[in-house]
């Protein structure tokens, strides 16, 4: 069932469970506002997900409802995680809603790096 990026937050989603420590993740960074961990099915040599700690379904939800401190904290955390790869480049992606193929209803920024990443979007 495609994600509706405007649906209410579901506390049982898999990233909420990772945040609560109920299921493991290969964590690479954590601070007050964000957690980063390796994607379980990497689609690039480096594929890390950065998630806000607050209950936000999507980028749409987050950008509308999160506090300035949460937004700043999340963006800084993404920058921190990605900075290691800035020399050769990286790609950020936040699938939002059904047409974008969002699968997990907790905002996550994909960080792809570690080699040529190919075309920006599949045709
Ligand atoms: P999206 O399609 O943008 O919602 O991306 C969801 C991503 O979450 C996919 O790349 C999955 O491989 C990844 N994923 C799903 N479950 C887990 C998990 N338990 N730990 C790490 N990554 C996961």
PDB file of C-alpha atoms and ligand atoms in Angstrom:
ATOM      1  CA  UNK A   1       0.000   0.000   0.000  1.00  0.00           C
ATOM      2  CA  UNK A   2       1.609   3.294  -1.066  1.00  0.00           C
ATOM      3  CA  UNK A   3       2.441   5.786   1.662  1.00  0.00           C
ATOM      4  CA  UNK A   4       0.297   8.873   1.904  1.00  0.00           C
ATOM      5  CA  UNK A   5       2.839  11.519   2.953  1.00  0.00           C
ATOM      6  CA  UNK A   6       0.092  13.369   4.822  1.00  0.00           C
ATOM      7  CA  UNK A   7      -1.191  10.421   6.890  1.00  0.00           C
ATOM      8  CA  UNK A   8      -1.041  10.519  10.717  1.00  0.00           C
ATOM      9  CA  UNK A   9       2.201   9.279  12.277  1.00  0.00           C
ATOM     10  CA  UNK A  10       2.266   5.522  12.971  1.00  0.00           C
ATOM     11  CA  UNK A  11       4.289   4.861  16.112  1.00  0.00           C
ATOM     12  CA  UNK A  12       4.811   1.236  15.080  1.00  0.00           C
ATOM     13  CA  UNK A  13       6.820   1.983  11.938  1.00  0.00           C
ATOM     14  CA  UNK A  14      10.224   0.347  11.662  1.00  0.00           C
ATOM     15  CA  UNK A  15      12.269   3.522  12.134  1.00  0.00           C
ATOM     16  CA  UNK A  16      10.290   4.438  15.269  1.00  0.00           C
ATOM     17  CA  UNK A  17      11.210   0.978  16.557  1.00  0.00           C
ATOM     18  CA  UNK A  18      14.888   1.566  15.739  1.00  0.00           C
ATOM     19  CA  UNK A  19      14.727   4.912  17.593  1.00  0.00           C
ATOM     20  CA  UNK A  20      13.282   3.147  20.650  1.00  0.00           C
ATOM     21  CA  UNK A  21      16.025   0.516  20.465  1.00  0.00           C
ATOM     22  CA  UNK A  22      13.511  -2.297  19.883  1.00  0.00           C
ATOM     23  CA  UNK A  23      15.287  -3.498  16.758  1.00  0.00           C
ATOM     24  CA  UNK A  24      18.963  -3.168  15.870  1.00  0.00           C
ATOM     25  CA  UNK A  25      20.523  -0.847  13.314  1.00  0.00           C
ATOM     26  CA  UNK A  26      24.076  -0.309  12.177  1.00  0.00           C
ATOM     27  CA  UNK A  27      24.355   3.191  13.660  1.00  0.00           C
ATOM     28  CA  UNK A  28      26.909   5.679  12.333  1.00  0.00           C
ATOM     29  CA  UNK A  29      25.869   8.938  14.041  1.00  0.00           C
ATOM     30  CA  UNK A  30      23.497  10.192  16.724  1.00  0.00           C
ATOM     31  CA  UNK A  31      22.804  13.512  18.384  1.00  0.00           C
ATOM     32  CA  UNK A  32      19.906  15.274  20.123  1.00  0.00           C
ATOM     33  CA  UNK A  33      17.851  15.652  16.955  1.00  0.00           C
ATOM     34  CA  UNK A  34      18.862  12.868  14.571  1.00  0.00           C
ATOM     35  CA  UNK A  35      20.028   9.293  14.143  1.00  0.00           C
ATOM     36  CA  UNK A  36      21.939   7.878  11.153  1.00  0.00           C
ATOM     37  CA  UNK A  37      22.383   4.218  10.262  1.00  0.00           C
ATOM     38  CA  UNK A  38      23.289   2.085   7.268  1.00  0.00           C
ATOM     39  CA  UNK A  39      20.448   1.119   4.932  1.00  0.00           C
ATOM     40  CA  UNK A  40      19.696  -2.586   5.247  1.00  0.00           C
ATOM     41  CA  UNK A  41      19.620  -2.983   1.431  1.00  0.00           C
ATOM     42  CA  UNK A  42      22.273  -0.558   0.133  1.00  0.00           C
ATOM     43  CA  UNK A  43      21.818   0.838  -3.363  1.00  0.00           C
ATOM     44  CA  UNK A  44      25.272   2.490  -3.543  1.00  0.00           C
ATOM     45  CA  UNK A  45      28.714   1.708  -2.057  1.00  0.00           C
ATOM     46  CA  UNK A  46      27.714   4.009   0.830  1.00  0.00           C
ATOM     47  CA  UNK A  47      23.996   4.205   1.663  1.00  0.00           C
ATOM     48  CA  UNK A  48      23.128   5.793   4.983  1.00  0.00           C
ATOM     49  CA  UNK A  49      19.731   6.943   6.248  1.00  0.00           C
ATOM     50  CA  UNK A  50      19.425  10.014   8.472  1.00  0.00           C
ATOM     51  CA  UNK A  51      16.181  10.356  10.438  1.00  0.00           C
ATOM     52  CA  UNK A  52      14.858  13.020  12.795  1.00  0.00           C
ATOM     53  CA  UNK A  53      14.078  11.840  16.314  1.00  0.00           C
ATOM     54  CA  UNK A  54      10.636  13.461  16.301  1.00  0.00           C
ATOM     55  CA  UNK A  55       7.492  11.782  14.932  1.00  0.00           C
ATOM     56  CA  UNK A  56       7.324  13.043  11.347  1.00  0.00           C
ATOM     57  CA  UNK A  57       5.851  10.981   8.515  1.00  0.00           C
ATOM     58  CA  UNK A  58       7.614  12.707   5.654  1.00  0.00           C
ATOM     59  CA  UNK A  59       9.554  15.719   4.451  1.00  0.00           C
ATOM     60  CA  UNK A  60       6.213  17.423   3.887  1.00  0.00           C
ATOM     61  CA  UNK A  61       5.125  16.800   7.494  1.00  0.00           C
ATOM     62  CA  UNK A  62       8.534  17.769   8.910  1.00  0.00           C
ATOM     63  CA  UNK A  63       8.947  20.983   6.951  1.00  0.00           C
ATOM     64  CA  UNK A  64       5.448  22.101   7.998  1.00  0.00           C
ATOM     65  CA  UNK A  65       5.401  21.062  11.679  1.00  0.00           C
ATOM     66  CA  UNK A  66       8.926  20.693  13.075  1.00  0.00           C
ATOM     67  CA  UNK A  67      10.438  23.427  15.227  1.00  0.00           C
ATOM     68  CA  UNK A  68      13.263  25.593  13.921  1.00  0.00           C
ATOM     69  CA  UNK A  69      15.641  23.753  16.286  1.00  0.00           C
ATOM     70  CA  UNK A  70      14.544  20.330  14.968  1.00  0.00           C
ATOM     71  CA  UNK A  71      14.928  21.484  11.361  1.00  0.00           C
ATOM     72  CA  UNK A  72      18.358  22.981  12.009  1.00  0.00           C
ATOM     73  CA  UNK A  73      19.440  19.893  13.941  1.00  0.00           C
ATOM     74  CA  UNK A  74      18.302  17.499  11.219  1.00  0.00           C
ATOM     75  CA  UNK A  75      19.944  19.469   8.400  1.00  0.00           C
ATOM     76  CA  UNK A  76      23.199  19.759  10.369  1.00  0.00           C
ATOM     77  CA  UNK A  77      23.181  16.018  11.083  1.00  0.00           C
ATOM     78  CA  UNK A  78      22.731  15.236   7.387  1.00  0.00           C
ATOM     79  CA  UNK A  79      25.611  17.590   6.614  1.00  0.00           C
ATOM     80  CA  UNK A  80      27.769  15.948   9.250  1.00  0.00           C
ATOM     81  CA  UNK A  81      27.112  12.436   7.922  1.00  0.00           C
ATOM     82  CA  UNK A  82      27.593  13.438   4.273  1.00  0.00           C
ATOM     83  CA  UNK A  83      30.659  15.643   4.797  1.00  0.00           C
ATOM     84  CA  UNK A  84      32.975  12.646   4.897  1.00  0.00           C
ATOM     85  CA  UNK A  85      32.175  12.130   1.189  1.00  0.00           C
ATOM     86  CA  UNK A  86      32.129  15.721  -0.029  1.00  0.00           C
ATOM     87  CA  UNK A  87      35.450  15.419  -1.863  1.00  0.00           C
ATOM     88  CA  UNK A  88      34.107  12.979  -4.435  1.00  0.00           C
ATOM     89  CA  UNK A  89      30.470  13.946  -4.099  1.00  0.00           C
ATOM     90  CA  UNK A  90      27.289  12.462  -2.731  1.00  0.00           C
ATOM     91  CA  UNK A  91      23.534  12.487  -3.320  1.00  0.00           C
ATOM     92  CA  UNK A  92      20.682  13.260  -0.913  1.00  0.00           C
ATOM     93  CA  UNK A  93      17.180  11.904  -1.507  1.00  0.00           C
ATOM     94  CA  UNK A  94      13.964  12.054   0.502  1.00  0.00           C
ATOM     95  CA  UNK A  95      11.177  10.035  -1.105  1.00  0.00           C
ATOM     96  CA  UNK A  96       7.878  11.637  -0.147  1.00  0.00           C
ATOM     97  CA  UNK A  97       4.610   9.813  -0.691  1.00  0.00           C
ATOM     98  CA  UNK A  98       3.420   7.150  -3.067  1.00  0.00           C
ATOM     99  CA  UNK A  99       4.618   8.420  -6.443  1.00  0.00           C
ATOM    100  CA  UNK A 100       8.124   8.804  -5.005  1.00  0.00           C
ATOM    101  CA  UNK A 101       8.060   5.244  -3.657  1.00  0.00           C
ATOM    102  CA  UNK A 102       8.297   6.112   0.049  1.00  0.00           C
ATOM    103  CA  UNK A 103       8.086   2.830   1.963  1.00  0.00           C
ATOM    104  CA  UNK A 104       8.711   3.762   5.595  1.00  0.00           C
ATOM    105  CA  UNK A 105       6.389   6.407   7.086  1.00  0.00           C
ATOM    106  CA  UNK A 106       9.047   8.183   9.156  1.00  0.00           C
ATOM    107  CA  UNK A 107      11.040  10.909   7.381  1.00  0.00           C
ATOM    108  CA  UNK A 108      14.434   9.670   6.229  1.00  0.00           C
ATOM    109  CA  UNK A 109      17.106  11.283   4.091  1.00  0.00           C
ATOM    110  CA  UNK A 110      19.071   8.839   1.977  1.00  0.00           C
ATOM    111  CA  UNK A 111      22.781   9.665   1.695  1.00  0.00           C
ATOM    112  CA  UNK A 112      24.371   7.919  -1.302  1.00  0.00           C
ATOM    113  CA  UNK A 113      28.130   8.055  -1.873  1.00  0.00           C
ATOM    114  CA  UNK A 114      31.265   6.040  -2.461  1.00  0.00           C
ATOM    115  CA  UNK A 115      31.301   5.913  -6.276  1.00  0.00           C
ATOM    116  CA  UNK A 116      29.594   7.213  -9.416  1.00  0.00           C
ATOM    117  CA  UNK A 117      25.872   7.321  -8.665  1.00  0.00           C
ATOM    118  CA  UNK A 118      24.462   7.233 -12.184  1.00  0.00           C
ATOM    119  CA  UNK A 119      21.529   9.209 -13.564  1.00  0.00           C
ATOM    120  CA  UNK A 120      19.577  11.388 -11.170  1.00  0.00           C
ATOM    121  CA  UNK A 121      16.309   9.546 -11.748  1.00  0.00           C
ATOM    122  CA  UNK A 122      15.366   6.199 -13.296  1.00  0.00           C
ATOM    123  CA  UNK A 123      13.622   6.380 -16.675  1.00  0.00           C
TER     124      UNK A 123
HETATM  125  P1  LIG B   1      12.049   4.685   1.087  1.00  0.00           P
HETATM  126  O1  LIG B   1      11.659   3.807  -0.075  1.00  0.00           O
HETATM  127  O2  LIG B   1      12.589   6.025   0.661  1.00  0.00           O
HETATM  128  O3  LIG B   1      10.939   4.782   2.108  1.00  0.00           O
HETATM  129  O4  LIG B   1      13.281   3.984   1.782  1.00  0.00           O
HETATM  130  C1  LIG B   1      13.165   3.064   2.829  1.00  0.00           C
HETATM  131  C2  LIG B   1      14.528   2.471   3.027  1.00  0.00           C
HETATM  132  O5  LIG B   1      14.577   1.879   4.295  1.00  0.00           O
HETATM  133  C3  LIG B   1      14.905   1.398   2.005  1.00  0.00           C
HETATM  134  O6  LIG B   1      16.107   1.791   1.325  1.00  0.00           O
HETATM  135  C4  LIG B   1      15.106   0.145   2.873  1.00  0.00           C
HETATM  136  O7  LIG B   1      16.148  -0.676   2.414  1.00  0.00           O
HETATM  137  C5  LIG B   1      15.417   0.760   4.224  1.00  0.00           C
HETATM  138  N1  LIG B   1      15.129  -0.073   5.386  1.00  0.00           N
HETATM  139  C6  LIG B   1      13.986  -0.744   5.648  1.00  0.00           C
HETATM  140  N2  LIG B   1      14.082  -1.376   6.830  1.00  0.00           N
HETATM  141  C7  LIG B   1      15.292  -1.088   7.331  1.00  0.00           C
HETATM  142  C8  LIG B   1      15.979  -1.432   8.532  1.00  0.00           C
HETATM  143  N3  LIG B   1      15.437  -2.222   9.472  1.00  0.00           N
HETATM  144  N4  LIG B   1      17.239  -0.940   8.724  1.00  0.00           N
HETATM  145  C9  LIG B   1      17.811  -0.155   7.787  1.00  0.00           C
HETATM  146  N5  LIG B   1      17.211   0.218   6.643  1.00  0.00           N
HETATM  147  C10 LIG B   1      15.965  -0.244   6.407  1.00  0.00           C
END
